[in-house]
Tab-separated table of C-alpha atoms in Angstrom:
chain	number	residue	atom	x	y	z
A	11	MET	CA	0.101	0.076	0.134
A	12	SER	CA	2.780	2.381	0.891
A	13	LEU	CA	3.856	2.196	-2.830
A	14	ARG	CA	0.541	3.014	-4.248
A	15	LEU	CA	-0.149	5.854	-1.690
A	16	ARG	CA	3.203	7.514	-3.085
A	17	LEU	CA	2.274	6.938	-6.648
A	18	HIS	CA	-1.135	8.931	-5.924
A	19	VAL	CA	0.867	11.470	-4.275
A	20	ASP	CA	3.460	11.922	-6.891
A	21	ALA	CA	0.676	11.838	-9.736
A	22	LEU	CA	-1.257	14.625	-7.862
A	23	ALA	CA	1.526	16.971	-6.531
A	24	ALA	CA	3.267	17.103	-10.083
A	25	ARG	CA	1.390	20.496	-10.710
A	26	GLU	CA	-0.681	22.939	-8.547
A	27	ARG	CA	-4.133	22.011	-8.401
A	28	ASN	CA	-6.310	25.464	-8.303
A	29	THR	CA	-6.577	27.078	-11.574
A	30	ASP	CA	-6.348	23.647	-13.274
A	31	LEU	CA	-8.636	21.302	-11.121
A	32	GLU	CA	-9.709	19.089	-13.871
A	33	SER	CA	-6.584	17.283	-14.391
A	34	ALA	CA	-6.474	16.260	-10.842
A	35	ALA	CA	-10.093	15.241	-11.051
A	36	THR	CA	-9.143	13.091	-14.226
A	37	TYR	CA	-6.523	11.606	-12.090
A	38	ILE	CA	-9.057	10.571	-9.291
A	39	GLU	CA	-11.727	9.271	-11.387
A	40	THR	CA	-9.083	7.140	-13.361
A	41	ALA	CA	-7.593	5.605	-10.266
A	42	LEU	CA	-10.978	5.086	-8.680
A	43	SER	CA	-12.151	3.437	-12.014
A	44	ARG	CA	-8.984	1.165	-12.231
A	45	ALA	CA	-9.701	0.010	-8.598
A	46	GLY	CA	-13.203	-1.128	-9.762
A	47	VAL	CA	-15.249	1.659	-7.908
A	48	SER	CA	-16.300	3.925	-10.687
A	49	PRO	CA	-17.206	7.145	-9.236
A	50	ARG	CA	-20.027	9.816	-10.159
A	51	SER	CA	-19.350	13.341	-10.947
A	52	HIS	CA	-21.280	16.086	-9.509
A	53	TRP	CA	-20.735	19.428	-11.348
A	54	PHE	CA	-21.357	22.862	-10.119
A	55	ALA	CA	-20.624	26.407	-11.134
A	56	SER	CA	-17.644	28.064	-9.603
A	57	GLY	CA	-15.602	31.189	-10.516
A	58	GLY	CA	-17.283	31.150	-14.049
A	59	ARG	CA	-16.452	27.499	-14.613
A	60	GLN	CA	-17.695	24.093	-13.993
A	61	VAL	CA	-16.041	22.035	-11.394
A	62	ARG	CA	-16.885	18.718	-9.836
A	63	ASN	CA	-16.601	16.388	-6.560
A	64	LEU	CA	-16.421	12.980	-7.294
A	65	GLU	CA	-18.256	10.156	-5.360
A	66	THR	CA	-18.337	6.499	-5.051
A	67	GLY	CA	-19.716	3.847	-2.696
A	68	GLU	CA	-22.898	4.347	-0.602
A	69	GLY	CA	-23.878	4.357	2.935
A	70	ALA	CA	-24.850	7.104	5.719
A	71	ILE	CA	-21.164	7.563	6.439
A	72	VAL	CA	-19.296	10.017	4.162
A	73	VAL	CA	-15.519	10.307	3.966
A	74	GLY	CA	-14.087	13.198	2.113
A	75	ALA	CA	-10.876	15.005	1.049
A	76	HIS	CA	-10.312	18.143	-0.809
A	77	TYR	CA	-8.118	17.756	-4.150
A	78	ASP	CA	-7.305	21.435	-4.635
A	79	THR	CA	-4.370	23.313	-3.639
A	80	VAL	CA	-3.298	27.019	-2.775
A	81	PRO	CA	-1.434	28.996	-5.433
A	82	GLY	CA	2.352	28.227	-5.576
A	83	SER	CA	2.255	24.802	-3.700
A	84	PRO	CA	2.115	21.394	-5.172
A	85	GLY	CA	0.388	20.471	-2.118
A	86	ALA	CA	1.863	16.745	-1.326
A	87	ASP	CA	0.664	16.932	2.059
A	88	ASP	CA	-2.191	19.431	1.708
A	89	ASN	CA	-3.674	17.601	0.309
A	90	ALA	CA	-2.725	14.906	-1.977
A	91	SER	CA	-2.002	12.891	1.029
A	92	ALA	CA	-5.869	12.492	2.270
A	93	VAL	CA	-6.753	12.094	-1.381
A	94	ALA	CA	-4.328	9.071	-1.733
A	95	VAL	CA	-5.892	7.699	1.387
A	96	LEU	CA	-9.297	8.187	0.169
A	97	ILE	CA	-8.609	6.409	-3.266
A	98	GLU	CA	-7.306	3.277	-1.090
A	99	LEU	CA	-10.202	3.234	1.306
A	100	ALA	CA	-12.623	3.243	-1.418
A	101	ALA	CA	-10.793	0.595	-3.248
A	102	MET	CA	-11.530	-1.503	-0.176
A	103	ARG	CA	-15.272	-1.283	-0.862
A	104	LEU	CA	-16.079	-0.183	2.699
A	105	PRO	CA	-19.542	0.531	3.585
A	106	ALA	CA	-19.434	4.398	3.131
A	107	ARG	CA	-19.382	7.005	0.593
A	108	PHE	CA	-16.008	8.388	-0.532
A	109	VAL	CA	-16.075	11.989	-1.883
A	110	ALA	CA	-13.061	14.091	-3.377
A	111	PHE	CA	-14.119	17.765	-3.029
A	112	ALA	CA	-13.114	20.724	-5.167
A	113	ASN	CA	-12.603	24.210	-3.891
A	114	GLU	CA	-11.549	23.822	0.068
A	115	GLU	CA	-8.679	26.231	-0.286
A	116	MET	CA	-8.982	30.186	-0.579
A	117	PRO	CA	-10.708	31.834	-2.239
A	118	TYR	CA	-13.569	29.488	-1.568
A	119	PHE	CA	-12.860	28.425	1.757
A	120	HIS	CA	-16.221	28.995	4.044
A	121	THR	CA	-18.182	30.185	0.860
A	122	GLU	CA	-21.073	28.840	-1.017
A	123	GLU	CA	-18.835	27.668	-3.708
A	124	MET	CA	-16.842	25.343	-1.198
A	125	GLY	CA	-17.347	21.828	-2.870
A	126	SER	CA	-18.149	20.134	0.582
A	127	GLN	CA	-20.708	23.105	1.071
A	128	VAL	CA	-22.130	22.325	-2.073
A	129	TRP	CA	-22.241	18.624	-1.610
A	130	ALA	CA	-23.765	18.863	1.981
A	131	LYS	CA	-26.372	21.579	1.136
A	132	GLN	CA	-27.758	19.165	-1.451
A	133	ALA	CA	-27.451	16.577	0.785
A	134	ARG	CA	-29.559	18.180	3.419
A	135	GLU	CA	-31.978	19.417	0.923
A	136	ARG	CA	-32.768	15.753	-0.455
A	137	GLY	CA	-33.027	14.557	2.970
A	138	GLU	CA	-30.351	11.984	2.715
A	139	PRO	CA	-29.025	10.349	6.000
A	140	VAL	CA	-25.479	11.327	6.871
A	141	ALA	CA	-24.553	9.525	9.992
A	142	ALA	CA	-20.931	10.495	10.370
A	143	MET	CA	-18.458	12.649	8.071
A	144	PHE	CA	-14.709	12.316	8.349
A	145	SER	CA	-12.800	15.055	6.592
A	146	LEU	CA	-9.594	13.771	5.636
A	147	GLU	CA	-6.846	16.733	5.915
A	148	MET	CA	-3.206	16.351	5.445
A	149	LEU	CA	-2.421	12.728	6.688
A	150	GLY	CA	1.257	12.449	5.568
A	151	TYR	CA	3.965	14.470	7.658
A	152	TYR	CA	5.077	12.958	10.876
A	153	SER	CA	8.110	13.352	13.206
A	154	ASP	CA	9.594	11.818	16.463
A	155	ALA	CA	11.795	14.925	17.218
A	156	PRO	CA	10.935	16.713	20.784
A	157	GLY	CA	9.289	19.772	20.103
A	158	SER	CA	7.997	18.940	16.451
A	159	GLN	CA	4.383	19.326	17.523
A	160	THR	CA	2.740	22.825	18.438
A	161	TYR	CA	-0.753	23.645	19.253
A	162	PRO	CA	-3.081	26.641	19.886
A	163	PRO	CA	-2.639	28.440	23.151
A	164	LEU	CA	-2.763	26.222	26.564
A	165	LEU	CA	-3.318	22.905	24.542
A	166	ARG	CA	0.325	22.216	24.576
A	167	PHE	CA	-0.230	21.279	28.385
A	168	PHE	CA	-2.275	18.175	27.651
A	169	TYR	CA	-0.843	16.794	24.297
A	170	PRO	CA	2.581	15.309	23.203
A	171	ASP	CA	5.337	17.556	21.804
A	172	ARG	CA	6.430	15.035	19.149
A	173	GLY	CA	4.416	15.119	15.753
A	174	ASN	CA	4.170	11.068	15.506
A	175	PHE	CA	0.302	10.935	15.955
A	176	ILE	CA	-2.808	11.244	13.791
A	177	ALA	CA	-5.438	13.542	15.298
A	178	PHE	CA	-9.320	13.297	15.632
A	179	VAL	CA	-10.507	17.111	16.041
A	180	ALA	CA	-14.183	18.504	16.416
A	181	ASP	CA	-16.313	21.032	17.547
A	182	LEU	CA	-18.285	20.558	20.773
A	183	GLY	CA	-21.232	19.559	18.927
A	184	ALA	CA	-19.919	16.640	17.395
A	185	TRP	CA	-18.001	15.385	20.501
A	186	ARG	CA	-19.840	11.966	20.464
A	187	LEU	CA	-18.573	11.128	17.231
A	188	LEU	CA	-15.205	11.869	18.139
A	189	ARG	CA	-15.390	9.882	20.971
A	190	ASP	CA	-17.005	6.691	19.080
A	191	SER	CA	-14.640	7.262	16.264
A	192	LEU	CA	-11.382	7.439	18.329
A	193	ARG	CA	-12.337	4.323	20.428
A	194	LEU	CA	-13.166	2.629	17.298
A	195	PHE	CA	-9.758	3.802	15.537
A	196	ARG	CA	-7.678	2.553	18.566
A	197	LYS	CA	-9.453	-0.714	18.414
A	198	SER	CA	-8.432	-1.449	14.817
A	199	SER	CA	-4.912	0.087	14.895
A	200	ARG	CA	-1.968	0.689	17.405
A	201	PHE	CA	-0.886	3.820	15.773
A	202	PRO	CA	-0.496	6.701	17.893
A	203	SER	CA	-3.790	8.921	17.973
A	204	GLN	CA	-5.043	11.794	19.791
A	205	GLY	CA	-8.639	13.525	19.918
A	206	LEU	CA	-9.721	17.141	20.514
A	207	ALA	CA	-13.224	18.437	20.863
A	208	ALA	CA	-13.169	22.262	21.447
A	209	PRO	CA	-15.314	25.071	20.825
A	210	ALA	CA	-15.425	26.096	16.971
A	211	PHE	CA	-13.647	29.555	17.589
A	212	VAL	CA	-10.557	27.636	18.723
A	213	PRO	CA	-7.973	28.105	16.028
A	214	GLY	CA	-7.855	25.081	13.553
A	215	ILE	CA	-11.123	23.328	14.752
A	216	THR	CA	-13.241	24.347	11.634
A	217	ARG	CA	-10.296	24.460	9.150
A	218	SER	CA	-11.683	21.836	6.633
A	219	ASP	CA	-14.551	20.378	5.006
A	220	HIS	CA	-16.209	18.909	7.937
A	221	TRP	CA	-17.160	22.495	8.555
A	222	SER	CA	-19.328	22.317	5.453
A	223	PHE	CA	-21.281	19.485	7.198
A	224	ARG	CA	-21.541	20.965	10.805
A	225	ARG	CA	-23.389	23.947	8.695
A	226	GLN	CA	-26.052	21.492	7.477
A	227	GLY	CA	-26.415	19.925	11.177
A	228	PHE	CA	-24.352	16.724	10.526
A	229	PRO	CA	-22.167	14.780	12.667
A	230	ALA	CA	-18.530	15.496	11.423
A	231	LEU	CA	-14.952	15.630	12.308
A	232	MET	CA	-11.601	16.035	10.947
A	233	VAL	CA	-8.785	13.470	10.758
A	234	THR	CA	-5.345	15.107	10.359
A	235	ASP	CA	-1.597	15.035	10.897
A	236	THR	CA	-2.376	18.739	12.374
A	237	ALA	CA	-1.137	20.688	9.197
A	238	TYR	CA	0.634	24.249	10.159
A	239	HIS	CA	1.074	22.796	13.694
A	240	ARG	CA	3.581	20.202	12.573
A	241	ASN	CA	4.525	20.458	8.973
A	242	PRO	CA	6.997	23.490	8.299
A	243	HIS	CA	6.026	22.948	4.525
A	244	TYR	CA	2.380	24.100	4.710
A	245	HIS	CA	1.294	26.061	1.765
A	246	LEU	CA	4.698	26.374	0.582
A	247	PRO	CA	6.548	25.289	-2.935
A	248	SER	CA	8.337	22.745	-0.503
A	249	ASP	CA	5.411	20.686	0.055
A	250	THR	CA	6.515	17.947	-1.864
A	251	PRO	CA	6.159	13.988	-2.103
A	252	GLU	CA	9.570	13.098	-0.513
A	253	LYS	CA	8.644	14.665	2.590
A	254	LEU	CA	5.777	12.345	3.543
A	255	ASP	CA	6.088	9.030	5.613
A	256	TYR	CA	4.165	6.531	3.342
A	257	GLU	CA	4.650	3.581	5.871
A	258	ARG	CA	2.902	5.582	8.578
A	259	MET	CA	0.297	6.869	6.101
A	260	SER	CA	-0.360	2.983	5.135
A	261	GLN	CA	-0.919	2.401	9.168
A	262	VAL	CA	-3.410	5.323	9.319
A	263	THR	CA	-5.270	4.025	6.143
A	264	LEU	CA	-5.620	0.784	7.638
A	265	GLY	CA	-6.479	1.908	10.943
A	266	LEU	CA	-9.257	4.143	9.596
A	267	ALA	CA	-10.502	1.018	7.326
A	268	GLY	CA	-11.066	-0.740	10.537
A	269	MET	CA	-12.832	2.347	12.358
A	270	LEU	CA	-15.362	2.749	9.258
A	271	ARG	CA	-16.220	-1.236	9.233
A	272	GLU	CA	-16.905	-1.173	13.032
A	273	LEU	CA	-18.730	2.149	12.751
A	274	ALA	CA	-20.899	0.973	9.846
A	275	ASN	CA	-21.964	-2.124	11.856
A	276	GLN	CA	-23.239	0.327	14.457
A	277	THR	CA	-25.043	2.615	12.583
A	278	ARG	CA	-27.301	0.204	10.653
């Protein structure tokens, strides 16, 4: 799996994914189709053009990852790493819906043209059941060095100072989903994990696609390597594929797969 993850990241990070979203969308579509899980495209208007979310699978659990980047960055960790994990999870035919979202980054972040906002709003309008949503946001950067992990004010007193774990992050309204998901992840994997449920105003709590689902009243959280609290290449030209740890990404992927299977059994 490590090799496949690296190949996905290499392909996605070969160019910026902002003005040219379609090249990345085509790669994701092809990778999913080769895995035997042909995706459905959901087109929408944005910035005078048509862009698309790509979805495969079914069920009341949604797993999403944005595939765009900020200008000037190839976005290996942000967010090709999470898209690579999304592709591998979808290929396992888990009982969930997997969605690659356009338009998470600025200038669309926290607007009506954010791909996840379009998807979540339509799901609410159609009355679709969403029992849980997991936003995969940067899953590839790890460090065992002391002091490699930082936090918003005060939190550093309660969490490790080494950036060698995966974090489950939610606002207070989704604390039950966080509690249950973290327990099931730890049941499925020994990979280090931490959880945080905090008020939405705490920096970083709403900074991914789970925000769109929380706006629509769905339980949702973010799974992340903590982005700029750990990765010094965040939103920079140096966010390149060789910086990532694909073996640890594989462990996270398998842990998430086990968590999703268990959670699906509980939500039937």
